[in-house]
Amino acid sequence: MKRTLALLAILSLAITAGCAAGNGGPLKATGTVEAIEINISPEVSGRVVEVLVQEGERVKEGQALARLDDTLAQAQLRQAMANLKAARANYDLLAAGPTAEQLRQAQAAVDTAQANYDLLVAGPTAEQLRQAEAALVIATANYSRTVEGSRPADLAAAQATYSAAVNNYEKVKAGPEREDYALAEANYHNAEAALRKAQAEYDRANAANPAAIGASPAALALEQATNNFAAAQAQYDKVSKLPDNAVVSAAYQQVQSARAALERAKQPALSFDLAQAEAQVETAQAQLDALKVGARAQQLEAAKAQVDAAQAQLDMLKAGAREQQLEAAAAQVDAAQASVDALQAQIQKLVLVAPSGGILLTRSVEQGELATPGAVALTLGRLDDLTLTVYVPEDRYGEVKLNQAAQVSVDSFPGELFNATVQHIADKAEFTPRNVQTNEGRRTTVFAVKLALQDASGHLKPGMPADVTFQ
């Protein structure tokens, strides 16, 4: 369609120019106002969350035109900034050297490791042997009781626990007794009366000396009376209500647990209990034997290695951070900073801005669509650099010169003339149509002439038909 219109325009211009040549008047031609078009495409892909301009709207250089979703990039930026902060803190810590507390802890670790090593070298003390022998005696006695079954004392204790759980369950289920309610009610009324009395004393003291009321005995007495009243009210509310299901259920669970314990006490020892008691005896015997034999060579070597490691850590702290450590820490800071810079640059690319002032010619994206790199999202026209291309016939080609002045008129502003200057003259003719080779048809041979328009008023717009008269 555009090519057909262009051919028709060339024919019209050629005929117009031919008529002008025939009557010997000034050279005239017709064309369409054009502007430099700038296609704006995103550099990164993303979902369009906002389009800020409409077609035909004038924009300024640097103005935001559309925004892509930056939720993920912002989250990555926060993580990168946290990594940068940690890297800087690590570098500052290495550069500042160890603190007194770090040195103290490192020295304590050395002392502990050395003491453990010395203890292994010296062997067990008499107290350690006594404690190990006592543990063996206790484990053996527990094994004997397990083999014999529950003793009468254990059975009696289980029976007493069960009876107490049953009595508590019956009491909880029945709810507070009348005596409990009467006592709670009396305490509530007494606390209420005491609170009113303390409030009256406080009001009198405050009226007499407001400045000293904060630490006065009346203020302390009022605070105490308030606390007593709150406690009495809570107890009164508790005994006034029916028993809570959760409390009743908990009391019932205690009965069940006590009954199970009583049944276990009545039964002879299970094989599992015997095995566990026997294992405790064997463990106690092994610990006693190990103390009597003393530390083995492997234990001494491991303890000495712990001493050496703790001492090396202390020496490293005293010596301070080495040059290699500082260089590595500085490299971590640079890498973290580079990540932050890269993400900030990526976030900036998620906002499409106008590279220059102009008018929005086309808008190819809408909110919610996916914008991809290289795909034209918006097209700007630069109105400060308007041009007009016309076609002159071959027999009047010699009348047009570079920088030649011309006047332009448009139908939208009748009577108003705009200045133009010849900017470019085609070196190659165009034939319309191409198969005309006669002398008469040679008049349809035309040359393209491009003119630069001056429009301080801003009236001219791309796409306007315009008539040109060459000076």
PDB file of N, CA and C in Angstrom, residues 54 80 90-91 129 184 237 272 274 280 331 339 353 387 440 467:
ATOM      1  N   GLN A  54       1.143   7.969  25.740  1.00  0.00           N
ATOM      2  CA  GLN A  54       0.174   7.616  24.708  1.00  0.00           C
ATOM      3  C   GLN A  54       0.697   8.070  23.347  1.00  0.00           C
ATOM      4  N   ALA A  80      22.445  -9.198  47.052  1.00  0.00           N
ATOM      5  CA  ALA A  80      23.798  -8.787  46.676  1.00  0.00           C
ATOM      6  C   ALA A  80      24.321  -7.698  47.607  1.00  0.00           C
ATOM      7  N   ASN A  90      33.964  -8.221  56.832  1.00  0.00           N
ATOM      8  CA  ASN A  90      35.054  -9.183  56.973  1.00  0.00           C
ATOM      9  C   ASN A  90      36.400  -8.525  56.682  1.00  0.00           C
ATOM     10  N   TYR A  91      36.428  -7.668  55.655  1.00  0.00           N
ATOM     11  CA  TYR A  91      37.682  -6.973  55.335  1.00  0.00           C
ATOM     12  C   TYR A  91      38.081  -6.021  56.461  1.00  0.00           C
ATOM     13  N   LEU A 129      38.482 -42.360  90.062  1.00  0.00           N
ATOM     14  CA  LEU A 129      38.296 -43.795  90.277  1.00  0.00           C
ATOM     15  C   LEU A 129      37.165 -44.069  91.258  1.00  0.00           C
ATOM     16  N   ALA A 184     -13.474 -17.519  97.998  1.00  0.00           N
ATOM     17  CA  ALA A 184     -13.077 -16.662  96.882  1.00  0.00           C
ATOM     18  C   ALA A 184     -13.946 -15.407  96.804  1.00  0.00           C
ATOM     19  N   ASP A 237     -13.389 -15.556  89.558  1.00  0.00           N
ATOM     20  CA  ASP A 237     -13.892 -15.971  88.245  1.00  0.00           C
ATOM     21  C   ASP A 237     -13.618 -17.449  87.998  1.00  0.00           C
ATOM     22  N   PHE A 272      13.133 -56.149  78.251  1.00  0.00           N
ATOM     23  CA  PHE A 272      13.740 -54.884  77.820  1.00  0.00           C
ATOM     24  C   PHE A 272      14.387 -54.168  78.997  1.00  0.00           C
ATOM     25  N   LEU A 274      15.492 -55.522  81.722  1.00  0.00           N
ATOM     26  CA  LEU A 274      16.679 -56.276  82.125  1.00  0.00           C
ATOM     27  C   LEU A 274      17.859 -55.960  81.208  1.00  0.00           C
ATOM     28  N   GLN A 280      23.727 -50.857  81.339  1.00  0.00           N
ATOM     29  CA  GLN A 280      24.256 -49.824  82.240  1.00  0.00           C
ATOM     30  C   GLN A 280      25.411 -50.379  83.078  1.00  0.00           C
ATOM     31  N   ALA A 331      39.296  -8.818  47.382  1.00  0.00           N
ATOM     32  CA  ALA A 331      38.728  -9.370  46.154  1.00  0.00           C
ATOM     33  C   ALA A 331      37.265  -9.745  46.356  1.00  0.00           C
ATOM     34  N   SER A 339      28.647  -7.381  41.620  1.00  0.00           N
ATOM     35  CA  SER A 339      27.301  -7.972  41.543  1.00  0.00           C
ATOM     36  C   SER A 339      26.236  -6.914  41.771  1.00  0.00           C
ATOM     37  N   VAL A 353      13.404   4.588  28.521  1.00  0.00           N
ATOM     38  CA  VAL A 353      13.412   6.044  28.565  1.00  0.00           C
ATOM     39  C   VAL A 353      13.587   6.600  27.156  1.00  0.00           C
ATOM     40  N   THR A 387      12.063  16.751   7.809  1.00  0.00           N
ATOM     41  CA  THR A 387      12.521  16.794   6.425  1.00  0.00           C
ATOM     42  C   THR A 387      11.323  16.614   5.490  1.00  0.00           C
ATOM     43  N   GLU A 440       8.363  12.001 -24.885  1.00  0.00           N
ATOM     44  CA  GLU A 440       7.288  12.477 -24.013  1.00  0.00           C
ATOM     45  C   GLU A 440       7.353  11.782 -22.640  1.00  0.00           C
ATOM     46  N   ASP A 467       3.381  21.500   0.042  1.00  0.00           N
ATOM     47  CA  ASP A 467       3.728  22.017  -1.285  1.00  0.00           C
ATOM     48  C   ASP A 467       5.004  22.837  -1.155  1.00  0.00           C
TER      49      ASP A 467
END
